[in-house]
Amino acid sequence: MGRPSATNAAAGSRGPGRPRDRAIDNIILEEARREVAENGIARFSFHAVARRAGVARNTMYLRWAKREDLIKAALLAGHNPAAPKLTGTLPKDLATLADIFAASFAADGALSAYYQLSVTSLTDPEMWDWARQNIIEPAHAIPERVIREAQERGDARTGVDAGVVARMMVGGIFAEAILRVPHGHVSEEFRRMLVANVLALVEPEAS
């Protein structure tokens, strides 16, 4: 029998009964993300989320038995980058990815939540390992795949490490989102400059 997925594990198990109200789930998950963004993982309060969402604590416990389950479910349901439909043209695909990652950091509370996750590398190694495997690495894998496929087509140099370039691209957008005011805003100009520099690094030299 296969191992349960991270999403299913994070959602927790529940017994028989009435179907869950997805609208209530969404409200709770949104407020849980805000709690992470404002107070971090270590100070995350199950009861505070219940107050924020305007629900009884029993309603919460029926859905997520532990605070860690709620945190994981909330982060998985957040504004995480998803792989778009690709064109097979490296400049266009990288520009699309830059827009997607910038939008994910600009979403309400998202940048703070990502930052709070990074803090867990020191305070909660188990949570950090989960976040790295289920949020960070899948995000980096999206541009990495685009660059690898470009290498296979001959549109990118094979000597370039696609994984390193992918982390440079995502990290560059994340750093810009932190540095700029308002926080989370990554300008179109910066995104285009970043893509141009990535292309200068990976595209084959003209013969």
Short mmCIF file of C-alpha atoms in Angstrom, two decimals:
data_model
loop_
_atom_site.label_atom_id
_atom_site.label_comp_id
_atom_site.label_asym_id
_atom_site.label_seq_id
_atom_site.Cartn_x
_atom_site.Cartn_y
_atom_site.Cartn_z
CA MET A 1 0.00 0.00 0.00
CA GLY A 2 1.36 3.43 -0.94
CA ARG A 3 2.36 6.05 1.57
CA PRO A 4 -0.27 8.79 2.18
CA SER A 5 0.46 12.05 0.41
CA ALA A 6 1.68 15.09 2.32
CA THR A 7 -1.58 16.87 1.58
CA ASN A 8 -3.68 14.06 3.02
CA ALA A 9 -1.44 13.76 6.06
CA ALA A 10 -1.62 17.50 6.69
CA ALA A 11 -5.39 17.53 6.40
CA GLY A 12 -5.67 14.99 9.20
CA SER A 13 -8.20 12.22 9.61
CA ARG A 14 -11.79 12.51 10.68
CA GLY A 15 -14.50 10.05 11.57
CA PRO A 16 -17.90 9.55 9.93
CA GLY A 17 -20.47 12.30 10.15
CA ARG A 18 -21.83 15.19 8.17
CA PRO A 19 -19.79 16.39 5.19
CA ARG A 20 -17.41 19.22 5.99
CA ASP A 21 -18.35 22.73 4.94
CA ARG A 22 -15.62 23.78 2.50
CA ALA A 23 -16.44 27.45 3.05
CA ILE A 24 -15.64 27.09 6.75
CA ASP A 25 -12.49 25.15 5.89
CA ASN A 26 -11.33 27.95 3.61
CA ILE A 27 -11.97 30.64 6.23
CA ILE A 28 -10.03 28.68 8.85
CA LEU A 29 -7.11 28.00 6.49
CA GLU A 30 -6.94 31.66 5.47
CA GLU A 31 -6.90 32.80 9.09
CA ALA A 32 -4.30 30.15 9.91
CA ARG A 33 -2.02 31.54 7.19
CA ARG A 34 -2.45 35.01 8.66
CA GLU A 35 -1.59 33.66 12.09
CA VAL A 36 1.61 32.15 10.66
CA ALA A 37 2.46 35.39 8.87
CA GLU A 38 1.91 37.57 11.93
CA ASN A 39 3.16 35.37 14.78
CA GLY A 40 5.32 32.70 13.19
CA ILE A 41 5.31 28.94 13.65
CA ALA A 42 6.57 28.85 17.25
CA ARG A 43 3.90 31.28 18.51
CA PHE A 44 1.12 29.91 16.30
CA SER A 45 -2.05 29.58 18.38
CA PHE A 46 -4.78 27.10 17.53
CA HIS A 47 -7.21 29.04 19.71
CA ALA A 48 -6.28 32.36 18.11
CA VAL A 49 -7.15 30.94 14.70
CA ALA A 50 -10.54 29.84 16.03
CA ARG A 51 -11.19 33.39 17.26
CA ARG A 52 -10.04 34.88 13.96
CA ALA A 53 -12.26 32.54 11.96
CA GLY A 54 -15.24 32.95 14.29
CA VAL A 55 -15.63 29.22 14.87
CA ALA A 56 -15.72 26.98 17.92
CA ARG A 57 -12.53 25.17 18.88
CA ASN A 58 -14.35 21.85 18.49
CA THR A 59 -14.95 22.76 14.85
CA MET A 60 -11.20 23.12 14.46
CA TYR A 61 -10.33 19.89 16.27
CA LEU A 62 -12.79 17.91 14.15
CA ARG A 63 -10.76 18.96 11.12
CA TRP A 64 -7.18 19.05 12.42
CA ALA A 65 -6.20 17.13 15.53
CA LYS A 66 -2.94 19.03 16.07
CA ARG A 67 -1.71 22.56 15.47
CA GLU A 68 1.01 21.18 13.18
CA ASP A 69 -1.66 19.57 10.98
CA LEU A 70 -3.47 22.90 10.66
CA ILE A 71 -0.26 24.79 9.88
CA LYS A 72 0.67 22.33 7.13
CA ALA A 73 -2.82 22.31 5.64
CA ALA A 74 -2.92 26.11 5.64
CA LEU A 75 0.46 26.43 3.97
CA LEU A 76 -0.37 23.83 1.33
CA ALA A 77 -3.62 25.65 0.55
CA GLY A 78 -1.85 29.01 0.23
CA HIS A 79 -0.71 30.98 -2.78
CA ASN A 80 2.01 28.55 -3.79
CA PRO A 81 3.37 28.77 -7.35
CA ALA A 82 1.95 26.21 -9.77
CA ALA A 83 3.46 25.10 -13.05
CA PRO A 84 1.84 26.99 -15.94
CA LYS A 85 1.18 25.75 -19.44
CA LEU A 86 4.54 26.19 -21.14
CA THR A 87 5.22 27.40 -24.67
CA GLY A 88 8.55 25.67 -25.19
CA THR A 89 10.15 29.07 -25.78
CA LEU A 90 12.64 29.74 -22.99
CA PRO A 91 12.35 33.57 -22.78
CA LYS A 92 8.54 33.45 -22.70
CA ASP A 93 8.42 30.61 -20.19
CA LEU A 94 10.89 32.27 -17.82
CA ALA A 95 8.97 35.56 -18.04
CA THR A 96 5.75 33.72 -17.19
CA LEU A 97 7.41 32.04 -14.22
CA ALA A 98 8.80 35.34 -12.97
CA ASP A 99 5.28 36.78 -13.03
CA ILE A 100 3.85 33.75 -11.21
CA PHE A 101 6.43 33.81 -8.43
CA ALA A 102 6.09 37.57 -8.01
CA ALA A 103 2.32 37.19 -7.70
CA SER A 104 2.69 34.44 -5.11
CA PHE A 105 4.86 36.66 -2.89
CA ALA A 106 2.49 39.62 -3.38
CA ALA A 107 -0.54 37.71 -2.07
CA ASP A 108 -1.83 38.88 1.31
CA GLY A 109 0.45 37.60 4.07
CA ALA A 110 2.33 35.25 1.77
CA LEU A 111 5.73 36.93 1.99
CA SER A 112 5.62 37.00 5.78
CA ALA A 113 4.53 33.36 5.89
CA TYR A 114 7.46 32.32 3.67
CA TYR A 115 9.81 34.31 5.87
CA GLN A 116 8.40 32.72 9.02
CA LEU A 117 8.96 29.31 7.44
CA SER A 118 12.64 30.12 6.93
CA VAL A 119 12.98 30.82 10.66
CA THR A 120 11.92 27.25 11.44
CA SER A 121 15.25 26.00 10.08
CA LEU A 122 16.63 27.02 13.50
CA THR A 123 13.60 26.70 15.77
CA ASP A 124 11.71 23.68 14.40
CA PRO A 125 13.87 21.43 12.18
CA GLU A 126 11.04 18.94 11.64
CA MET A 127 8.66 21.61 10.34
CA TRP A 128 11.46 23.09 8.23
CA ASP A 129 12.18 19.70 6.67
CA TRP A 130 8.49 19.30 5.85
CA ALA A 131 8.31 22.80 4.34
CA ARG A 132 11.45 22.22 2.30
CA GLN A 133 10.10 18.98 0.84
CA ASN A 134 6.49 20.09 0.26
CA ILE A 135 6.68 23.81 -0.54
CA ILE A 136 10.19 25.06 -1.27
CA GLU A 137 11.63 22.24 -3.38
CA PRO A 138 8.46 21.83 -5.50
CA ALA A 139 8.56 25.58 -6.19
CA HIS A 140 12.22 25.46 -7.26
CA ALA A 141 11.49 22.41 -9.40
CA ILE A 142 9.23 24.43 -11.71
CA PRO A 143 11.90 26.72 -13.24
CA GLU A 144 14.45 23.92 -12.97
CA ARG A 145 12.31 21.76 -15.24
CA VAL A 146 11.90 24.62 -17.71
CA ILE A 147 15.67 25.08 -17.92
CA ARG A 148 16.34 21.33 -18.20
CA GLU A 149 13.85 21.00 -21.04
CA ALA A 150 15.50 23.95 -22.77
CA GLN A 151 18.84 22.16 -22.40
CA GLU A 152 17.36 19.06 -24.00
CA ARG A 153 16.09 21.17 -26.92
CA GLY A 154 19.46 22.85 -27.33
CA ASP A 155 18.07 26.22 -26.21
CA ALA A 156 20.21 26.34 -23.05
CA ARG A 157 23.81 25.43 -22.36
CA THR A 158 24.22 21.96 -20.93
CA GLY A 159 27.10 23.05 -18.70
CA VAL A 160 24.78 25.22 -16.61
CA ASP A 161 23.37 23.70 -13.42
CA ALA A 162 19.61 24.04 -13.89
CA GLY A 163 18.91 23.60 -10.17
CA VAL A 164 21.28 26.38 -9.15
CA VAL A 165 19.89 28.77 -11.76
CA ALA A 166 16.33 27.97 -10.66
CA ARG A 167 17.17 28.81 -7.04
CA MET A 168 18.89 32.00 -8.16
CA MET A 169 15.76 33.06 -10.04
CA VAL A 170 13.29 32.27 -7.25
CA GLY A 171 15.63 33.65 -4.60
CA GLY A 172 16.10 36.86 -6.56
CA ILE A 173 12.36 37.47 -6.70
CA PHE A 174 11.98 36.62 -3.00
CA ALA A 175 14.79 39.00 -2.02
CA GLU A 176 13.33 41.81 -4.13
CA ALA A 177 9.91 41.24 -2.57
CA ILE A 178 11.44 41.65 0.90
CA LEU A 179 13.54 44.70 0.06
CA ARG A 180 10.92 46.76 -1.75
CA VAL A 181 8.17 48.87 -0.22
CA PRO A 182 5.38 47.97 -0.20
CA HIS A 183 6.71 44.56 0.83
CA GLY A 184 5.83 41.83 -1.61
CA HIS A 185 5.84 44.08 -4.66
CA VAL A 186 8.23 42.99 -7.41
CA SER A 187 8.11 45.44 -10.29
CA GLU A 188 7.71 44.40 -13.89
CA GLU A 189 11.01 46.12 -14.65
CA PHE A 190 12.86 43.98 -12.10
CA ARG A 191 11.21 40.80 -13.39
CA ARG A 192 12.25 41.55 -16.96
CA MET A 193 15.81 42.41 -15.88
CA LEU A 194 16.03 39.20 -13.90
CA VAL A 195 14.87 37.10 -16.84
CA ALA A 196 17.32 38.87 -19.14
CA ASN A 197 20.19 38.07 -16.78
CA VAL A 198 19.13 34.44 -16.44
CA LEU A 199 18.98 34.16 -20.22
CA ALA A 200 22.43 35.69 -20.53
CA LEU A 201 23.68 32.97 -18.21
CA VAL A 202 21.99 29.96 -19.79
CA GLU A 203 21.46 30.66 -23.49
CA PRO A 204 24.05 29.26 -25.92
CA GLU A 205 26.51 31.76 -27.31
CA ALA A 206 25.79 32.88 -30.85
CA SER A 207 28.02 31.10 -33.35
#
